PDB file of C-alpha atoms in Angstrom:
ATOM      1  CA  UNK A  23     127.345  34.871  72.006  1.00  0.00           C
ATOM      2  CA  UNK A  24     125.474  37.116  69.519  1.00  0.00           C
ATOM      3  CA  UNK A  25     124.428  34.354  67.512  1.00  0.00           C
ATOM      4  CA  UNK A  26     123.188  32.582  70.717  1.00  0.00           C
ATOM      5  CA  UNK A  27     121.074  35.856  71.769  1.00  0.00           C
ATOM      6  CA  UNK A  28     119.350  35.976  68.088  1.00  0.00           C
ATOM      7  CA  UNK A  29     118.485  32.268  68.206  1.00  0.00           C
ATOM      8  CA  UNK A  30     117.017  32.732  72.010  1.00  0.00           C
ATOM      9  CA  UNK A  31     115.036  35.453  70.325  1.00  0.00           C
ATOM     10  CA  UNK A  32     113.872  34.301  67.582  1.00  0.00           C
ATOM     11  CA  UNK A  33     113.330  31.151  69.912  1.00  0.00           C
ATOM     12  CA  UNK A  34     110.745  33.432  72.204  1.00  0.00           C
ATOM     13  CA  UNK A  35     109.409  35.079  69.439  1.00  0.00           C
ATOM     14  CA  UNK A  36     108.383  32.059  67.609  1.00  0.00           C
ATOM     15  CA  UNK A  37     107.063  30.335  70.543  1.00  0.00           C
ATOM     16  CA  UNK A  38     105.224  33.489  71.474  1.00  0.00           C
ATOM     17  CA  UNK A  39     103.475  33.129  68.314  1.00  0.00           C
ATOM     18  CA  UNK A  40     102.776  29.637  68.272  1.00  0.00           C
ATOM     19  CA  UNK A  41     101.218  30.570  72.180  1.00  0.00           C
ATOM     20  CA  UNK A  42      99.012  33.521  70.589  1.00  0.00           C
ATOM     21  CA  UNK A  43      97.947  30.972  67.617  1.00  0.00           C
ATOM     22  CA  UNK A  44      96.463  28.346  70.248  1.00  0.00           C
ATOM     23  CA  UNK A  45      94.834  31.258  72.143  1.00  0.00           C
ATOM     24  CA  UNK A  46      93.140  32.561  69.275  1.00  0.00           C
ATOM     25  CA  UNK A  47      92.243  29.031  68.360  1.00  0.00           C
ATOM     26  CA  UNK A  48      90.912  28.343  71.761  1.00  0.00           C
ATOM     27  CA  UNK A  49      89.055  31.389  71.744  1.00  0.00           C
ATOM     28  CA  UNK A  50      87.350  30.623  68.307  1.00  0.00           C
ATOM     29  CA  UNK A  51      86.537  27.177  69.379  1.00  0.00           C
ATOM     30  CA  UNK A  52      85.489  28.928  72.624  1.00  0.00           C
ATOM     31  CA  UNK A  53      83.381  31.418  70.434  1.00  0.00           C
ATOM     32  CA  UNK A  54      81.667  29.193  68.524  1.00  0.00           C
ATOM     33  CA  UNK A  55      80.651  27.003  71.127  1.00  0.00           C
ATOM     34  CA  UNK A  56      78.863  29.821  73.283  1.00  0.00           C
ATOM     35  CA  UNK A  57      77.427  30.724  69.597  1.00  0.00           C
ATOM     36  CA  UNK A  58      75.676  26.981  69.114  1.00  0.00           C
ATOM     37  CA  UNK A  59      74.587  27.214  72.780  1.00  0.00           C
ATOM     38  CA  UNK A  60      72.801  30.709  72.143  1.00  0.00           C
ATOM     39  CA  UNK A  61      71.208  29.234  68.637  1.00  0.00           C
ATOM     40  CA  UNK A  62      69.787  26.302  70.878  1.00  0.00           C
ATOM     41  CA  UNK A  63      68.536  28.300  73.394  1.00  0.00           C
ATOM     42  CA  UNK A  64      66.496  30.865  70.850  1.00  0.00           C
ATOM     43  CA  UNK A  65      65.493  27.984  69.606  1.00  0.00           C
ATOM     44  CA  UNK A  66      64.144  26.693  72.464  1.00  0.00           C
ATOM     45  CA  UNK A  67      62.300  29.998  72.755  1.00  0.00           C
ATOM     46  CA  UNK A  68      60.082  29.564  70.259  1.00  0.00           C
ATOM     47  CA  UNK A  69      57.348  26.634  69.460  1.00  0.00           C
ATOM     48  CA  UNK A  70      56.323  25.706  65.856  1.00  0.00           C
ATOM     49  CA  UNK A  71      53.362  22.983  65.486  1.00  0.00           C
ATOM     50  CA  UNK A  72      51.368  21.918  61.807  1.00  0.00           C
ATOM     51  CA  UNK A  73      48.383  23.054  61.608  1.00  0.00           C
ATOM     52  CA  UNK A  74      45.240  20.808  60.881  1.00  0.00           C
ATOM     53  CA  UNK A  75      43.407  23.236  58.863  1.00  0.00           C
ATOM     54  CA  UNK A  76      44.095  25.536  55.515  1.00  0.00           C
ATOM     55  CA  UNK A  77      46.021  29.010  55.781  1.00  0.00           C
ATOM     56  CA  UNK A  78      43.020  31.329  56.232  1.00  0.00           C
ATOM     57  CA  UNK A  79      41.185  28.709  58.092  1.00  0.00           C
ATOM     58  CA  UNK A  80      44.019  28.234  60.816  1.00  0.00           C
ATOM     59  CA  UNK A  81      43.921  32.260  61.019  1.00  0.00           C
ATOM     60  CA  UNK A  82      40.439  32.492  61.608  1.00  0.00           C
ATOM     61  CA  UNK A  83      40.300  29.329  63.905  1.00  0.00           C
ATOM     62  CA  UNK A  84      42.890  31.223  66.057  1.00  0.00           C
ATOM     63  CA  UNK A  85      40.810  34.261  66.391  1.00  0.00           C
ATOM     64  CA  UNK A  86      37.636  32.547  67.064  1.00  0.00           C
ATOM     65  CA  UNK A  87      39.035  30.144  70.043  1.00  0.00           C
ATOM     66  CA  UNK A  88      41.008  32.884  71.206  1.00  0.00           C
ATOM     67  CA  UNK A  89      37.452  35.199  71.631  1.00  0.00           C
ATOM     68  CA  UNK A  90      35.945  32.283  72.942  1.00  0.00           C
ATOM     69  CA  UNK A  91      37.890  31.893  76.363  1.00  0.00           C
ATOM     70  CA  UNK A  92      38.201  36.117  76.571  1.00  0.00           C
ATOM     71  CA  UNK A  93      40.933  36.759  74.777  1.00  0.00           C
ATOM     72  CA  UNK A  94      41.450  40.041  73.040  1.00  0.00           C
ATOM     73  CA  UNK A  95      42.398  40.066  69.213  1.00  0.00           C
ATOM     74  CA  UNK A  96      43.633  42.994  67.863  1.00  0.00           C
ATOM     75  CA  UNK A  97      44.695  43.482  64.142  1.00  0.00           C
ATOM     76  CA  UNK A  98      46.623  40.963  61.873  1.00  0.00           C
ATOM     77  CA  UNK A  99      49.669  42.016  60.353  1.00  0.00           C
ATOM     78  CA  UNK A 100      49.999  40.443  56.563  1.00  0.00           C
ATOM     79  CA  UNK A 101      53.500  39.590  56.679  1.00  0.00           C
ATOM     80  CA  UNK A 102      53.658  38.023  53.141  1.00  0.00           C
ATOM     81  CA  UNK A 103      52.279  41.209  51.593  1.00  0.00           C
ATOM     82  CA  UNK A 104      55.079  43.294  53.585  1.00  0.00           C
ATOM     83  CA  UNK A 105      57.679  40.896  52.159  1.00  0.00           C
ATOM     84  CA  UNK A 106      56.769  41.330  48.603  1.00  0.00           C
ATOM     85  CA  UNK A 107      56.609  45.131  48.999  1.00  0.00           C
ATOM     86  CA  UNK A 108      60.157  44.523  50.347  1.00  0.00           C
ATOM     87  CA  UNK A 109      61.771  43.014  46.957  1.00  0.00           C
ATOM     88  CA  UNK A 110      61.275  39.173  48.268  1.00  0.00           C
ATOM     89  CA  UNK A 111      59.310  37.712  45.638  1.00  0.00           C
ATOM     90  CA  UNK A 112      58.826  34.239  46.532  1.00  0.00           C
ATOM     91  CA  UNK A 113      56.721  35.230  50.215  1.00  0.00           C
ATOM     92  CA  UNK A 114      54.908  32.647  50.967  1.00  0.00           C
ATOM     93  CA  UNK A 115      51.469  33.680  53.353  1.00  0.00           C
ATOM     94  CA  UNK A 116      52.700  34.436  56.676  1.00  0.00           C
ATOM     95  CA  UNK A 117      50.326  36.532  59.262  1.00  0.00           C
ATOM     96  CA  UNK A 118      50.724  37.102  62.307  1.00  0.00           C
ATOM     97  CA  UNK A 119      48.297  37.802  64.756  1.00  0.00           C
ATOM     98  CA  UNK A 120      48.263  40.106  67.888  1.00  0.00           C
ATOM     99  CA  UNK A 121      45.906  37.684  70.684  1.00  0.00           C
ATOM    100  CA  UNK A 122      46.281  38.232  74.218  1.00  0.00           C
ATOM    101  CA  UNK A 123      44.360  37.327  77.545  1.00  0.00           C
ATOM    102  CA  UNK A 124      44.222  40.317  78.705  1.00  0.00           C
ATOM    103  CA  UNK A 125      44.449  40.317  82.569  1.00  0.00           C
ATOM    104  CA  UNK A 126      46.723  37.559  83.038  1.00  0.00           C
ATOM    105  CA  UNK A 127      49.078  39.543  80.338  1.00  0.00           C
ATOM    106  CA  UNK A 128      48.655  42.616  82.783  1.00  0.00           C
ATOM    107  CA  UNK A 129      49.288  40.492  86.254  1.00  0.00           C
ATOM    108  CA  UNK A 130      52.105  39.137  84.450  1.00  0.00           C
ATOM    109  CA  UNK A 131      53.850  42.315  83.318  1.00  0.00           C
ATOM    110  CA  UNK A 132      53.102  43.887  86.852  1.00  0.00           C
ATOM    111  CA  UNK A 133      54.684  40.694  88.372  1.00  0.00           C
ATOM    112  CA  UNK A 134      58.042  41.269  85.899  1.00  0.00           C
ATOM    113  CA  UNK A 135      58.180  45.038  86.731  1.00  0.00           C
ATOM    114  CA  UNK A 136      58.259  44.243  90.349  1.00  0.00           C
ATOM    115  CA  UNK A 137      61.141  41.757  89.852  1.00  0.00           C
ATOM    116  CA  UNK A 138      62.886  44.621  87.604  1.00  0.00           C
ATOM    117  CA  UNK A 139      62.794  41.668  84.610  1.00  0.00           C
ATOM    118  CA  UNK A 140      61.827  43.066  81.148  1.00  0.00           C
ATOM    119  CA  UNK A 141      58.248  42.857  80.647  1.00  0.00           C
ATOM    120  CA  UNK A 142      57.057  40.404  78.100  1.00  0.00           C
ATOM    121  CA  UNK A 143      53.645  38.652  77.723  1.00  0.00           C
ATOM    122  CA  UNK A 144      53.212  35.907  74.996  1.00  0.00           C
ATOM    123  CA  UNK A 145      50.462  37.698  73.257  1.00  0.00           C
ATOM    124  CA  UNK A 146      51.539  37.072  69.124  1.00  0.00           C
ATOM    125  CA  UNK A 147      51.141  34.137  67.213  1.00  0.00           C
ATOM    126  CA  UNK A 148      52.133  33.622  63.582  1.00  0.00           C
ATOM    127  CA  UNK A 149      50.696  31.785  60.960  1.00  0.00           C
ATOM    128  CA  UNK A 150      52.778  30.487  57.990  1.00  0.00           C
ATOM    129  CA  UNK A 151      53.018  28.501  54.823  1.00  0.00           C
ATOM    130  CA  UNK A 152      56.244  26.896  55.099  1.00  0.00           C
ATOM    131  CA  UNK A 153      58.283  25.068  51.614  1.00  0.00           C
ATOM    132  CA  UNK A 154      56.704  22.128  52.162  1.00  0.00           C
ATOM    133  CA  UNK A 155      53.403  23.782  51.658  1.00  0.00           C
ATOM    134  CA  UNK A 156      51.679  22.607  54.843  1.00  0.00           C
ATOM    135  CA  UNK A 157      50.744  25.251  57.256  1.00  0.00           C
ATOM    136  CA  UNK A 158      52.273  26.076  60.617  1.00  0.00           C
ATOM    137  CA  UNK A 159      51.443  27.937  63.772  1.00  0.00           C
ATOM    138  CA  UNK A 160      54.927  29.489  65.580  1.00  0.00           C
ATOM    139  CA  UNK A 161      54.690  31.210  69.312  1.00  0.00           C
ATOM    140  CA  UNK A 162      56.715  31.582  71.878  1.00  0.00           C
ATOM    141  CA  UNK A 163      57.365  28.693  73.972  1.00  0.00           C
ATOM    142  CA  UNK A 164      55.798  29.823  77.266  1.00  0.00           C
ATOM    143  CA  UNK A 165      56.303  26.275  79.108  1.00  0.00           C
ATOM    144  CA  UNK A 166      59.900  26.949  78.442  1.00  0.00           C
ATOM    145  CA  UNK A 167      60.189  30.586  79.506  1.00  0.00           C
ATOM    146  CA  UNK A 168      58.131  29.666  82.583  1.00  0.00           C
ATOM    147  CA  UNK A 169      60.510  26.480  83.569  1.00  0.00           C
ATOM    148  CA  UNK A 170      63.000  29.619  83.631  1.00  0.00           C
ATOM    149  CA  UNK A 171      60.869  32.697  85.069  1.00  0.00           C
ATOM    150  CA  UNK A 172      61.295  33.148  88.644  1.00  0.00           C
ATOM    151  CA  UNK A 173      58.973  32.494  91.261  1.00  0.00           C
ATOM    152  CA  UNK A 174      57.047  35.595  91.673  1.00  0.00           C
ATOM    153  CA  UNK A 175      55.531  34.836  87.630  1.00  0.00           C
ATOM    154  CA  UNK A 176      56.255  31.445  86.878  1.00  0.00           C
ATOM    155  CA  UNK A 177      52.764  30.469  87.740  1.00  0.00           C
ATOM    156  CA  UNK A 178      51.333  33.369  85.425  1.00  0.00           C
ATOM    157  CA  UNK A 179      53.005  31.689  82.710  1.00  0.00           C
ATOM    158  CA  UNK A 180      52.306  28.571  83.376  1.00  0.00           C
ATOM    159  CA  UNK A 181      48.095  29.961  83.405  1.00  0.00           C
ATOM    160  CA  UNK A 182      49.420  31.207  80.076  1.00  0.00           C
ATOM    161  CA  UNK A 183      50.381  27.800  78.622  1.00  0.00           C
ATOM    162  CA  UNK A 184      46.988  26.385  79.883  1.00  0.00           C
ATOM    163  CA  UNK A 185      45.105  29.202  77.805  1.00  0.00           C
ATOM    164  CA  UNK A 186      47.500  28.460  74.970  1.00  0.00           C
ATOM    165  CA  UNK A 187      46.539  25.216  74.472  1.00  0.00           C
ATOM    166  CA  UNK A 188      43.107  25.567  74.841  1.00  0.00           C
ATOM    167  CA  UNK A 189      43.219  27.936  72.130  1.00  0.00           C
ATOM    168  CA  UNK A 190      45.040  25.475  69.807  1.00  0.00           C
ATOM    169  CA  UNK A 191      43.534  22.493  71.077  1.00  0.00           C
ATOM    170  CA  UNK A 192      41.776  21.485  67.832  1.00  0.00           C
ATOM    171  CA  UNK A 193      43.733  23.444  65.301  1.00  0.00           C
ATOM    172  CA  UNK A 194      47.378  22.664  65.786  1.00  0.00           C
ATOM    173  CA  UNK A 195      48.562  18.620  65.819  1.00  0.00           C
TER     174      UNK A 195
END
């Protein structure tokens, strides 16, 4: 009977273990999935387009469309000279500029703070060389963010994709 009793144990232990083995398994399969879906979905966030013109002439291109349709510009932040003064010594020219329309940015932050989202205006771009050597424009993907935004600012970001690409109409491909 005591032999019977240790085998029913070790019987319940064992399958115990086996059960806590598929769990974890489950879980990690579980984990990783939820972990591909959030690397899509930042993804998603963010647009990337070649540009059709040098490094410093995409940079200044941006600017000068931007102040065209009433953007403001504020300062560029060299990005490639901050990565070199941080140890990573093959930086390749990366800027990124601070561009914004102004009152749509502010109608659109007043819209968020009366939903209680998290204010956020599209108002950076960046401008990089990538290892291939050609030269890219990244922002955020507005269209996206305003498929998603709720009612009450949707169409603000949807003015703000407009803007956008009239600004990179005849720089980006």
């Amino acid at each position: 009977m005591k032999r019977i009793a240790t085998l029913a144990a070790l019987f319940l232990l064992s399958s115990h273990a086996a059960l806590a083995a598929d769990a974890k398994q489950d879980m990690q399969a579980e984990m990783k999935k939820m972990q591909e879906a959030q690397a899509k979905l930042m993804s998603a966030m963010m647009l990337e387009k070649k540009s059709r013109l040098g490094f410093n002439e995409t940079v200044t291109a941006l600017q000068d469309a931007a102040r065209k349709r009433g953007w403001e510009v504020g300062p560029v932040m060299d990005m490639q000279d901050a990565m070199l003064k941080a140890g990573h010594k093959g930086a390749r020219p990366f800027k990124m500029l601070t561009m914004c329309k102004k009152d749509l940015a502010e109608s659109l932050v007043k819209a968020q703070a009366e939903q209680k989202s998290m204010p956020f205006a599209p108002c950076r771009i960046s401008v990089f060389e990538g290892g291939d050597g050609k030269v890219y424009i990244a922002k955020p993907n507005t269209e996206f963010m305003a498929q998603m935004a709720t009612p009450s600012f949707a169409p603000l970001l949807k003015k703000f994709v407009e803007e956008e690409k009239a600004v990179l109409a005849n720089i980006a491909e």
